Amino acid sequence: MDNGLQLFENKKIRTAWDEQSEEWLFSVVDVVGALTDSDNPRRYWSDLKRKLKVEGSQLYENFVQLKMASADGKKYATDAATTEQILRIIQSVPSKKAEPFKLWLAAVGRERIDETIDPELAIDRALQTYLKKGYDENWIHQRLLAIRVRNDLTNEWDKRGVTRGIEYAILTDEISKAWSGMTTRQYKNHKGLKKENLRDNMTDLELVLNMLAEATTTEISKAEQPQTFDESKAVAKRGGGAAGIAREAVEAQTGKPVITSQNAVDFSNLIQNLIENVDDATDN
């Protein structure tokens, strides 16, 4: 676990990064204390946890206990929750500070329902999100194309019986290793990333070669129609390998490595990103 601190309205919130699940975990007591200004946030959380249990919520059963540094410098076990769990807790906190988050969650829910009816809205939302983050417009259009290429690949995997989740991740790693020499996690570490999307932190050239790897994998799979996971794995290696050959050719011509440690922006903590989204929702 990689431990650290985040800030919410100048209140310290203890966090931990779980490398295996690629999830930030937040001290529930700290979040509750920041939202309620309670003199005894531990007691407040204890009472709220009992209330959730009475209501039939299974949320409390899924928390993990992590040792986090307290004000006295010693480490004590405390309830820690993922971003999704924290958002659920916020829904149950009767506080003025929590109300903007509840409004934001309602707005996000409405957006997702609208996007289910009209998928084009999701593309428009992605475009606006990248623009707000300061990405170059030409890069954005390339990134949206990369999303389409990825969707074509996953649709092909679905047809071949590849299971979403772990099998998707294994095949993605095979493609990544074949063209870049690194697994997705190793690539992220190279760029100093944690939860961020790797493709959002690729240069134009990295993004183009990654698209080439995935598009080639899709075309080989369509042509050969692999029947087993091992066959799809072999196809993934070959698709990524084609882009790997292209990478080596580019590097030979330019004299520079394609893979860089550059990332798009410095990582800002999840709580701060959430606050910005809440502000946007309440301003509109």
Tab-separated table of C-alpha atoms in Angstrom:
chain	number	residue	atom	x	y	z
A	1	MET	CA	0.000	0.000	0.000
A	2	ASP	CA	1.189	3.491	-0.912
A	3	ASN	CA	-0.104	5.825	1.818
A	4	GLY	CA	-0.608	9.562	1.567
A	5	LEU	CA	-2.824	12.530	2.354
A	6	GLN	CA	-5.457	14.353	0.336
A	7	LEU	CA	-7.156	17.616	1.240
A	8	PHE	CA	-10.853	18.498	1.264
A	9	GLU	CA	-11.676	22.037	2.418
A	10	ASN	CA	-8.346	22.106	4.283
A	11	LYS	CA	-9.229	18.899	6.128
A	12	LYS	CA	-6.681	16.086	5.848
A	13	ILE	CA	-7.985	12.809	4.488
A	14	ARG	CA	-5.718	9.789	4.818
A	15	THR	CA	-5.472	7.659	1.698
A	16	ALA	CA	-3.798	4.502	0.480
A	17	TRP	CA	-3.148	3.280	-3.054
A	18	ASP	CA	-3.796	-0.439	-3.622
A	19	GLU	CA	-1.418	-1.484	-6.401
A	20	GLN	CA	-3.184	-4.798	-7.007
A	21	SER	CA	-6.714	-3.459	-7.473
A	22	GLU	CA	-5.535	-0.059	-8.762
A	23	GLU	CA	-7.898	1.683	-6.344
A	24	TRP	CA	-7.530	4.613	-3.999
A	25	LEU	CA	-8.771	3.835	-0.493
A	26	PHE	CA	-9.908	6.663	1.777
A	27	SER	CA	-10.207	6.832	5.555
A	28	VAL	CA	-13.966	6.842	6.133
A	29	VAL	CA	-13.633	8.629	9.462
A	30	ASP	CA	-11.676	11.458	7.821
A	31	VAL	CA	-14.218	11.893	5.011
A	32	VAL	CA	-17.140	11.858	7.455
A	33	GLY	CA	-15.337	14.350	9.672
A	34	ALA	CA	-14.699	16.706	6.749
A	35	LEU	CA	-18.320	16.559	5.588
A	36	THR	CA	-19.993	16.929	8.977
A	37	ASP	CA	-17.550	18.964	11.113
A	38	SER	CA	-18.423	16.500	13.880
A	39	ASP	CA	-16.470	16.801	17.132
A	40	ASN	CA	-16.340	13.012	17.238
A	41	PRO	CA	-16.251	11.678	13.666
A	42	ARG	CA	-15.462	8.140	14.855
A	43	ARG	CA	-18.663	8.073	16.897
A	44	TYR	CA	-20.580	9.658	14.023
A	45	TRP	CA	-19.328	6.982	11.634
A	46	SER	CA	-20.096	4.225	14.135
A	47	ASP	CA	-23.706	5.437	14.459
A	48	LEU	CA	-24.052	5.847	10.681
A	49	LYS	CA	-22.683	2.348	10.112
A	50	ARG	CA	-25.309	0.895	12.461
A	51	LYS	CA	-28.003	2.869	10.645
A	52	LEU	CA	-26.860	1.501	7.276
A	53	LYS	CA	-26.940	-2.029	8.676
A	54	VAL	CA	-30.507	-1.584	9.940
A	55	GLU	CA	-31.523	-0.302	6.506
A	56	GLY	CA	-30.191	-3.520	4.962
A	57	SER	CA	-27.123	-2.003	3.323
A	58	GLN	CA	-24.291	-4.456	2.636
A	59	LEU	CA	-21.820	-1.593	2.285
A	60	TYR	CA	-20.225	-1.952	5.724
A	61	GLU	CA	-19.342	-5.607	5.050
A	62	ASN	CA	-17.007	-4.644	2.194
A	63	PHE	CA	-14.774	-2.159	4.001
A	64	VAL	CA	-11.150	-3.017	4.635
A	65	GLN	CA	-9.245	-2.178	7.799
A	66	LEU	CA	-5.952	-0.431	7.151
A	67	LYS	CA	-3.352	0.850	9.578
A	68	MET	CA	-3.062	4.588	9.012
A	69	ALA	CA	-1.018	7.180	10.897
A	70	SER	CA	-2.994	9.111	13.506
A	71	ALA	CA	-2.360	12.590	14.943
A	72	ASP	CA	-0.060	11.082	17.588
A	73	GLY	CA	2.152	9.582	14.890
A	74	LYS	CA	1.115	6.003	15.682
A	75	LYS	CA	-0.716	3.760	13.228
A	76	TYR	CA	-4.168	2.461	14.081
A	77	ALA	CA	-6.579	0.256	12.144
A	78	THR	CA	-9.305	2.309	10.513
A	79	ASP	CA	-12.118	1.661	8.051
A	80	ALA	CA	-11.040	2.454	4.493
A	81	ALA	CA	-13.317	2.626	1.469
A	82	THR	CA	-13.048	2.879	-2.304
A	83	THR	CA	-14.291	5.895	-4.242
A	84	GLU	CA	-17.578	4.122	-5.023
A	85	GLN	CA	-18.128	3.255	-1.366
A	86	ILE	CA	-17.307	6.801	-0.262
A	87	LEU	CA	-19.893	8.176	-2.672
A	88	ARG	CA	-22.482	5.810	-1.210
A	89	ILE	CA	-21.632	7.015	2.299
A	90	ILE	CA	-21.975	10.637	1.194
A	91	GLN	CA	-25.527	9.853	0.083
A	92	SER	CA	-26.340	8.888	3.678
A	93	VAL	CA	-24.779	11.919	5.372
A	94	PRO	CA	-27.352	14.630	6.290
A	95	SER	CA	-25.022	17.591	5.861
A	96	LYS	CA	-25.036	20.835	3.867
A	97	LYS	CA	-21.524	20.011	2.702
A	98	ALA	CA	-22.740	16.678	1.348
A	99	GLU	CA	-25.659	18.170	-0.580
A	100	PRO	CA	-23.620	19.387	-3.605
A	101	PHE	CA	-22.176	15.885	-3.949
A	102	LYS	CA	-25.681	14.414	-3.901
A	103	LEU	CA	-26.767	16.840	-6.621
A	104	TRP	CA	-23.720	15.903	-8.673
A	105	LEU	CA	-24.445	12.185	-8.289
A	106	ALA	CA	-28.021	12.765	-9.446
A	107	ALA	CA	-26.757	14.751	-12.457
A	108	VAL	CA	-24.275	12.003	-13.363
A	109	GLY	CA	-27.034	9.393	-13.123
A	110	ARG	CA	-29.239	11.416	-15.447
A	111	GLU	CA	-26.367	11.829	-17.930
A	112	ARG	CA	-25.717	8.076	-18.023
A	113	ILE	CA	-29.393	7.314	-18.660
A	114	ASP	CA	-29.465	9.906	-21.458
A	115	GLU	CA	-26.310	8.402	-22.970
A	116	THR	CA	-27.891	4.942	-22.963
A	117	ILE	CA	-30.725	6.332	-25.070
A	118	ASP	CA	-28.411	8.410	-27.310
A	119	PRO	CA	-24.784	7.114	-27.263
A	120	GLU	CA	-23.584	10.149	-29.240
A	121	LEU	CA	-24.022	12.180	-26.065
A	122	ALA	CA	-21.214	10.152	-24.453
A	123	ILE	CA	-18.861	11.193	-27.268
A	124	ASP	CA	-19.820	14.848	-26.823
A	125	ARG	CA	-19.273	14.575	-23.071
A	126	ALA	CA	-15.836	13.002	-23.577
A	127	LEU	CA	-14.881	15.792	-25.987
A	128	GLN	CA	-15.896	18.497	-23.510
A	129	THR	CA	-14.115	16.744	-20.641
A	130	TYR	CA	-10.818	16.577	-22.538
A	131	LEU	CA	-11.139	20.234	-23.567
A	132	LYS	CA	-11.671	21.240	-19.919
A	133	LYS	CA	-8.522	19.356	-18.961
A	134	GLY	CA	-6.546	21.400	-21.479
A	135	TYR	CA	-5.813	18.739	-24.097
A	136	ASP	CA	-4.948	19.830	-27.641
A	137	GLU	CA	-7.988	19.540	-29.936
A	138	ASN	CA	-6.102	17.486	-32.540
A	139	TRP	CA	-4.989	15.060	-29.833
A	140	ILE	CA	-8.590	14.814	-28.598
A	141	HIS	CA	-9.901	13.713	-31.996
A	142	GLN	CA	-7.145	11.113	-32.156
A	143	ARG	CA	-8.047	9.930	-28.642
A	144	LEU	CA	-11.702	9.567	-29.606
A	145	LEU	CA	-10.616	7.496	-32.604
A	146	ALA	CA	-8.581	5.331	-30.229
A	147	ILE	CA	-11.743	4.732	-28.191
A	148	ARG	CA	-13.541	3.535	-31.312
A	149	VAL	CA	-10.627	1.247	-32.220
A	150	ARG	CA	-10.655	-0.187	-28.688
A	151	ASN	CA	-14.422	-0.753	-28.860
A	152	ASP	CA	-14.027	-2.602	-32.165
A	153	LEU	CA	-11.449	-4.853	-30.510
A	154	THR	CA	-13.546	-5.603	-27.426
A	155	ASN	CA	-16.587	-6.313	-29.617
A	156	GLU	CA	-14.468	-8.833	-31.521
A	157	TRP	CA	-13.298	-10.386	-28.241
A	158	ASP	CA	-16.908	-10.701	-27.120
A	159	LYS	CA	-17.700	-12.637	-30.296
A	160	ARG	CA	-14.777	-14.992	-29.571
A	161	GLY	CA	-16.009	-15.705	-26.050
A	162	VAL	CA	-13.350	-13.683	-24.236
A	163	THR	CA	-14.531	-12.812	-20.723
A	164	ARG	CA	-14.611	-9.177	-19.671
A	165	GLY	CA	-12.329	-8.380	-16.769
A	166	ILE	CA	-9.337	-10.619	-16.193
A	167	GLU	CA	-9.219	-12.103	-19.724
A	168	TYR	CA	-9.541	-8.647	-21.296
A	169	ALA	CA	-6.662	-7.499	-19.071
A	170	ILE	CA	-4.467	-10.471	-20.026
A	171	LEU	CA	-4.980	-9.912	-23.764
A	172	THR	CA	-4.428	-6.163	-23.389
A	173	ASP	CA	-1.145	-6.869	-21.607
A	174	GLU	CA	-0.092	-9.246	-24.412
A	175	ILE	CA	-0.706	-6.513	-26.988
A	176	SER	CA	1.092	-3.915	-24.878
A	177	LYS	CA	4.144	-6.130	-24.248
A	178	ALA	CA	4.401	-7.029	-27.936
A	179	TRP	CA	4.535	-3.442	-29.176
A	180	SER	CA	5.957	-1.451	-26.242
A	181	GLY	CA	7.926	-4.079	-24.324
A	182	MET	CA	5.892	-3.418	-21.157
A	183	THR	CA	2.667	-4.593	-19.572
A	184	THR	CA	0.009	-1.954	-18.963
A	185	ARG	CA	1.005	-1.679	-15.295
A	186	GLN	CA	4.714	-1.388	-16.147
A	187	TYR	CA	3.870	1.273	-18.745
A	188	LYS	CA	1.871	3.214	-16.154
A	189	ASN	CA	4.711	2.966	-13.653
A	190	HIS	CA	7.105	4.249	-16.330
A	191	LYS	CA	4.916	7.343	-16.664
A	192	GLY	CA	4.380	7.732	-12.923
A	193	LEU	CA	0.674	6.935	-13.167
A	194	LYS	CA	-1.666	5.236	-10.730
A	195	LYS	CA	-5.421	5.365	-11.385
A	196	GLU	CA	-5.174	7.529	-14.500
A	197	ASN	CA	-5.964	6.108	-17.927
A	198	LEU	CA	-2.743	5.164	-19.724
A	199	ARG	CA	-4.004	6.255	-23.159
A	200	ASP	CA	-4.855	9.692	-21.760
A	201	ASN	CA	-1.165	10.088	-20.972
A	202	MET	CA	0.285	8.913	-24.282
A	203	THR	CA	1.966	11.148	-26.820
A	204	ASP	CA	0.548	11.294	-30.345
A	205	LEU	CA	3.018	8.673	-31.543
A	206	GLU	CA	2.420	6.332	-28.617
A	207	LEU	CA	-1.321	6.608	-29.159
A	208	VAL	CA	-1.028	5.934	-32.897
A	209	LEU	CA	1.095	2.812	-32.357
A	210	ASN	CA	-1.232	1.541	-29.643
A	211	MET	CA	-4.153	1.996	-32.046
A	212	LEU	CA	-2.218	0.157	-34.746
A	213	ALA	CA	-1.591	-2.736	-32.346
A	214	GLU	CA	-5.254	-3.006	-31.358
A	215	ALA	CA	-6.627	-2.508	-34.891
A	216	THR	CA	-4.248	-5.165	-36.262
A	217	THR	CA	-5.289	-7.577	-33.511
A	218	THR	CA	-8.931	-6.996	-34.434
A	219	GLU	CA	-8.329	-7.669	-38.133
A	220	ILE	CA	-6.320	-10.852	-37.486
A	221	SER	CA	-9.032	-12.104	-35.140
A	222	LYS	CA	-11.761	-11.411	-37.689
A	223	ALA	CA	-9.795	-13.262	-40.371
A	224	GLU	CA	-8.837	-16.295	-38.279
A	225	GLN	CA	-11.792	-16.450	-35.853
A	226	PRO	CA	-9.934	-17.978	-32.867
A	227	GLN	CA	-12.041	-20.475	-30.914
A	228	THR	CA	-10.148	-20.574	-27.607
A	229	PHE	CA	-8.649	-18.053	-25.229
A	230	ASP	CA	-5.142	-19.333	-25.957
A	231	GLU	CA	-5.740	-18.766	-29.672
A	232	SER	CA	-6.949	-15.209	-28.965
A	233	LYS	CA	-3.838	-14.704	-26.825
A	234	ALA	CA	-1.611	-15.728	-29.741
A	235	VAL	CA	-3.506	-13.321	-32.013
A	236	ALA	CA	-2.996	-10.501	-29.490
A	237	LYS	CA	0.766	-11.124	-29.499
A	238	ARG	CA	0.875	-11.018	-33.284
A	239	GLY	CA	-1.243	-7.861	-33.504
A	240	GLY	CA	0.929	-6.086	-30.953
A	241	GLY	CA	4.045	-7.427	-32.662
A	242	ALA	CA	3.098	-5.726	-35.929
A	243	ALA	CA	3.013	-2.376	-34.125
A	244	GLY	CA	6.264	-3.313	-32.374
A	245	ILE	CA	7.960	-3.624	-35.769
A	246	ALA	CA	6.581	-0.187	-36.682
A	247	ARG	CA	7.914	1.253	-33.407
A	248	GLU	CA	11.392	-0.079	-34.081
A	249	ALA	CA	11.295	1.392	-37.600
A	250	VAL	CA	10.268	4.812	-36.277
A	251	GLU	CA	13.013	4.741	-33.639
A	252	ALA	CA	15.584	3.752	-36.268
A	253	GLN	CA	14.573	6.703	-38.437
A	254	THR	CA	14.333	9.307	-35.661
A	255	GLY	CA	17.046	8.075	-33.333
A	256	LYS	CA	14.689	8.611	-30.388
A	257	PRO	CA	12.652	6.191	-28.269
A	258	VAL	CA	8.904	6.200	-28.906
A	259	ILE	CA	8.047	5.229	-25.329
A	260	THR	CA	8.367	8.239	-23.038
A	261	SER	CA	7.878	8.938	-19.348
A	262	GLN	CA	5.810	12.015	-20.215
A	263	ASN	CA	2.264	12.201	-18.917
A	264	ALA	CA	-0.496	14.635	-19.758
A	265	VAL	CA	-0.897	16.385	-16.417
A	266	ASP	CA	0.322	16.052	-12.870
A	267	PHE	CA	-1.972	13.776	-10.922
A	268	SER	CA	-4.493	15.685	-8.830
A	269	ASN	CA	-6.169	13.713	-6.090
A	270	LEU	CA	-9.540	12.088	-6.564
A	271	ILE	CA	-11.255	14.184	-3.918
A	272	GLN	CA	-10.163	17.396	-5.635
A	273	ASN	CA	-11.337	16.095	-9.031
A	274	LEU	CA	-14.634	15.193	-7.457
A	275	ILE	CA	-15.002	18.676	-5.971
A	276	GLU	CA	-14.381	20.226	-9.403
A	277	ASN	CA	-17.055	18.014	-10.943
A	278	VAL	CA	-19.474	18.962	-8.161
A	279	ASP	CA	-18.773	22.657	-8.709
A	280	ASP	CA	-19.439	22.258	-12.440
A	281	ALA	CA	-22.731	20.451	-11.783
A	282	THR	CA	-24.003	23.009	-9.271
A	283	ASP	CA	-22.988	25.963	-11.455
A	284	ASN	CA	-25.027	24.641	-14.408
